[in-house]
Every structure is written in structure tokens, then in C-alpha cells.
C-alpha positions as a printed Julia matrix, in Angstrom:
260×3 Matrix{Float64}:
   0.0    0.0     0.0
   1.39   3.4    -0.98
   1.15   6.35    1.37
   0.99   9.95    0.19
   3.62  12.14    1.72
   1.13  14.93    2.38
  -1.05  12.71    4.59
   1.37  12.12    7.45
  -0.16  11.89   10.94
  -0.52  15.06   12.91
   1.92  15.54   15.72
   1.59  17.19   19.06
   1.41  20.62   17.44
  -2.07  20.16   15.97
  -2.41  20.88   12.26
   1.29  21.34   11.64
   2.75  18.64    9.43
   6.35  17.87    8.6
   7.48  19.97    5.68
   8.02  18.07    2.46
  11.4   18.34    0.71
  11.67  21.58   -1.24
  11.94  19.77   -4.55
   8.69  17.94   -3.92
   6.94  21.16   -2.91
   8.3   22.89   -6.02
   7.19  20.02   -8.25
   3.68  20.22   -6.82
   3.4   24.01   -7.2
   0.91  25.23   -9.8
   3.38  26.8   -12.29
   5.65  23.74  -12.27
   2.72  21.32  -12.44
   1.35  23.17  -15.47
   4.79  23.11  -17.07
   5.07  19.36  -16.49
   1.61  18.83  -18.03
   2.86  20.58  -21.16
   5.29  17.75  -22.06
   8.13  20.28  -21.89
  10.88  18.26  -23.55
   8.84  17.57  -26.65
   7.54  21.14  -26.73
  11.03  22.64  -26.49
  12.51  20.2   -29.02
   9.9   20.94  -31.68
  10.01  24.68  -30.95
  13.79  24.87  -31.27
  13.79  22.72  -34.41
  11.31  25.01  -36.16
  13.11  28.11  -34.91
  16.38  26.83  -36.37
  14.59  25.91  -39.6
  13.16  29.43  -39.86
  16.6   30.95  -39.27
  18.24  28.69  -41.86
  15.5   29.63  -44.33
  16.62  33.24  -44.05
  13.84  34.64  -41.88
  14.58  37.85  -39.97
  15.27  37.84  -36.25
  11.8   39.09  -35.34
  10.22  36.49  -37.61
  12.24  33.73  -35.98
  11.13  35.05  -32.6
   7.51  34.98  -33.74
   7.88  31.4   -34.97
   9.39  30.37  -31.63
   6.6   32.0   -29.64
   3.84  30.61  -31.85
   5.15  27.06  -31.89
   5.96  27.01  -28.17
   2.46  28.12  -27.17
   0.93  25.61  -29.58
   3.01  22.74  -28.26
   2.18  23.64  -24.66
  -1.53  23.53  -25.53
  -1.12  20.1   -27.12
   0.61  18.8   -24.01
  -2.15  20.13  -21.75
  -4.82  18.7   -24.01
  -3.15  15.29  -24.03
  -2.99  15.12  -20.24
  -6.61  16.27  -19.93
  -7.8   13.57  -22.32
  -5.68  10.86  -20.66
  -6.46  11.76  -17.04
  -8.44   8.65  -16.14
  -6.05   6.35  -17.97
  -3.03   7.95  -16.28
  -4.68   7.51  -12.87
  -5.46   3.89  -13.62
  -1.82   3.21  -14.44
  -0.43   5.43  -11.65
   1.74   7.43  -14.02
   4.33   9.28  -11.87
   4.98  11.91  -14.55
   1.38  13.12  -14.84
   0.51  15.97  -12.42
  -3.25  15.76  -13.03
  -3.32  12.04  -12.29
  -1.22  12.62   -9.15
  -3.61  15.27   -7.89
  -0.95  18.0    -8.02
  -3.17  20.15  -10.24
  -6.88  19.97  -10.95
  -8.06  18.91  -14.37
 -10.32  21.96  -14.47
  -7.34  24.23  -13.83
  -5.48  22.78  -16.8
  -8.64  23.06  -18.92
  -8.93  26.73  -17.99
  -5.25  27.28  -18.87
  -5.88  25.55  -22.19
  -8.83  27.84  -22.96
  -6.72  30.9   -22.13
  -3.91  29.55  -24.28
  -6.22  29.23  -27.28
  -6.93  32.97  -27.0
  -3.18  33.52  -27.26
  -2.2   31.02  -29.94
  -4.78  32.07  -32.54
  -3.62  35.71  -32.86
  -0.01  34.58  -32.6
  -0.58  32.18  -35.48
  -2.3   34.78  -37.66
   0.56  37.19  -36.92
   2.67  34.9   -39.13
   0.33  35.63  -42.04
  -3.16  34.36  -42.75
  -2.16  31.25  -44.7
   0.63  30.34  -42.3
  -1.61  31.05  -39.31
  -4.46  28.91  -40.57
  -1.96  26.15  -41.32
  -0.66  26.24  -37.76
  -4.17  26.21  -36.35
  -4.85  23.22  -38.61
  -1.79  21.48  -37.14
  -3.17  21.97  -33.64
  -6.66  20.77  -34.57
  -5.37  17.58  -36.21
  -3.06  16.89  -33.27
  -5.88  17.41  -30.77
  -8.1   15.09  -32.79
  -5.33  12.5   -32.52
  -5.14  13.05  -28.76
  -8.9   12.62  -28.5
  -8.83   9.25  -30.26
  -8.66   9.8   -34.04
  -7.04   6.53  -35.23
  -5.19   6.39  -31.91
  -6.17   2.78  -31.21
  -5.57   1.5   -34.73
  -2.67   0.47  -36.91
  -3.04   3.83  -38.63
  -2.25   5.84  -35.49
   0.71   7.4   -37.32
  -1.51   9.27  -39.79
  -2.33  12.27  -37.55
   1.39  12.58  -36.78
   2.23  12.49  -40.48
  -0.39  15.15  -41.16
   0.74  17.52  -38.41
   4.44  17.24  -39.2
   3.72  17.39  -42.93
   1.96  20.74  -42.47
   4.85  22.36  -40.59
   6.9   23.2   -43.74
   3.87  25.07  -45.07
   3.62  27.04  -41.83
   7.24  28.11  -42.34
   7.16  28.63  -46.11
   4.05  30.84  -46.09
   5.07  32.7   -42.96
   6.22  36.25  -42.5
   5.86  38.89  -39.81
   2.25  40.06  -40.12
   2.22  38.38  -43.52
   4.99  40.61  -44.88
   7.36  38.91  -47.27
   5.55  35.61  -47.0
   6.59  33.0   -49.52
   4.81  30.26  -51.39
   4.07  26.58  -51.02
   6.77  24.33  -49.56
   8.76  21.97  -51.73
   7.39  18.46  -52.09
  10.61  16.95  -50.74
  10.49  18.95  -47.49
   6.8   18.19  -46.99
   7.29  14.46  -47.56
  10.34  14.25  -45.3
   8.61  16.19  -42.52
   5.65  13.81  -42.73
   7.99  10.82  -42.52
   9.65  12.36  -39.49
   6.23  12.46  -37.85
   6.1    8.65  -37.98
   9.43   8.36  -36.21
   8.49  10.88  -33.54
   5.21   9.04  -32.98
   6.99   5.74  -32.43
   9.61   7.3   -30.15
   7.02   9.1   -28.04
   4.88   5.96  -27.75
   7.64   3.68  -26.48
   7.4    4.5   -22.73
   3.66   3.76  -22.68
   3.56   0.57  -24.75
   3.01  -1.7   -21.74
   0.02   0.38  -20.64
  -1.28   0.43  -24.23
  -1.1   -3.35  -24.36
  -3.02  -3.66  -21.08
  -5.71  -1.29  -22.37
  -6.04  -3.09  -25.68
  -4.75  -0.14  -27.71
  -3.28  -1.74  -30.83
  -1.52   1.32  -32.21
   1.13   1.24  -34.91
   4.08   1.44  -32.47
   2.7   -1.4   -30.33
   2.12  -3.64  -33.35
   5.72  -3.1   -34.44
   7.08  -3.55  -30.9
   5.28  -6.89  -30.54
   7.31  -8.09  -33.53
  10.67  -6.49  -32.78
  10.7   -5.97  -29.02
  10.78  -2.52  -27.43
  14.6   -2.22  -27.09
  15.16  -3.03  -30.74
  12.35  -0.71  -31.77
  14.04   2.12  -29.87
  17.24   1.54  -31.86
  15.29   1.35  -35.12
  13.3    4.5   -34.36
  16.43   6.43  -33.39
  18.22   5.39  -36.58
  15.12   6.21  -38.62
  14.78   9.69  -37.11
  18.45  10.42  -37.69
  18.21   9.26  -41.3
  15.12  11.36  -42.0
  16.71  14.33  -40.24
  19.78  13.98  -42.45
  17.49  13.81  -45.46
  15.83  17.07  -44.42
  19.24  18.75  -44.19
  20.18  17.48  -47.66
  16.82  18.57  -49.12
  17.15  21.99  -47.5
  20.44  22.54  -49.34
  19.32  20.95  -52.6
  15.79  22.27  -53.13
  15.16  24.61  -50.2
  11.96  25.19  -48.3
   9.86  27.2   -50.77
   9.0   26.13  -54.3
């Protein structure tokens, strides 16, 4: 039987309880709990990757800053939405990395933060230009549909990831500060490679939860592959795949560029 650290018996001093370690108190604080719900490593990785891509494509400093802000807010919203949708499942599996499931932050609080974030991300997206902004909003909608169950339990669970990553080159190629100097459609090579990268990211992100997926009967694409290869081998395969596709993106960027 597990015992919560904040339910220790009261001592002789009435309601006073032993103070928890400062790291535990910090982890349970509202700002940190919200940050942990946002899947910060994935959010930062995707944000930095798109910021670097924008810089390499020749975007101005303020445009790169706008891309970073837009993508970061969008990724934070996706992380919050994922944890809201998966709350009951995370509680059932006692996930130690899920603040909502641990009771460190209320689900309603994260939902309110998500609603506020939507009011921020939409104007931020449109600030990149109408076409780029609508593309980014489309990325978020497809990703949220995937979180909510679109193909999530099927062998085609990679399709929403392909769609969202495949739209990111268009967000960059059409973008510009307030629509100024916006370009045209992305090259086919960059779009295809970005979509393929989405498959690799999907598999990599799914690996830690494959045991829980199997228990819940979720036969997603990563689980089907892992049942054939084993999770350790799949990790090696996914890492090699992501590196290969990433190298292909670098080659395509030099050969054909981002914009047609």
C-alpha cells in the first residue's frame, strides 16, 4: 500500500505537518505542475527545431522570434490537451509523470489554462500571415483530434502525426511577420520528409507507454511493431530512422530549399 507524503499523521502541534522536501513542494506548485503537463521536452525540441529551420531559411530575427513564440504556445496547448484527455487512464496506471493524475493540479485548472492559451495562440498564429496562421491552427486541430482518439487505437495511429508534421513546412514557407514577405508553397521533398519524421516521432514518443497500451487493448502502430521487434530493438530502429530522415531534411534543404 502506498502512502501519500502529504497525509502524514498530525503531531503534538495540531495541524502542523512535517514539511516536504523543497523539490517535492516545487514540483507540486501550480506553475511547475502546469509546465510538467505541457510535455516540456517535446515542446522545447519541436520549438527549437522550427526556430532553427526558420533561421536557416533566411527569416529575420523578429520572424524567428515569432515562430518560436507561436510554436511554443501551440506545443504547450497540445501537451495540456493530451494530459486532460488521458487523465483517467493515467490515474489507472499510476503514471508518476502526470501531475493531473497525481492530484498536483486539478483537471479543471489545466482546462482553464488551455482555454486561455487558445486565445493567445490564434492571434499569434495569424501574426505569421493568414495562410501560415491557418496552417498552424490546422496542425493543432489535427493533433488534438489525434489526442482525442482519431485513429489512436488503430494500426493507422501514425496518420495524424504524419499530417501535423507534414503541415509544418507550409507554416514556415508561407510565414512572415504580419504576412509581410511571405513566400509560397513548400517543396514536395520537405513536406514528404517532414511527414515521414512524424512517424518516427510518434513511435519514439509511444515507447514509454507501450506496456500500458497493451493492457488497455490499444493496438496502435508502435505497439504492433514492438510486438514483432521488441521494445529495445524498436528504440534503436526508431532512433536510426529519425536520424536518417533528419539527415534527409538537411540534404533537401540545401538541394531544393523550403519554398517552391
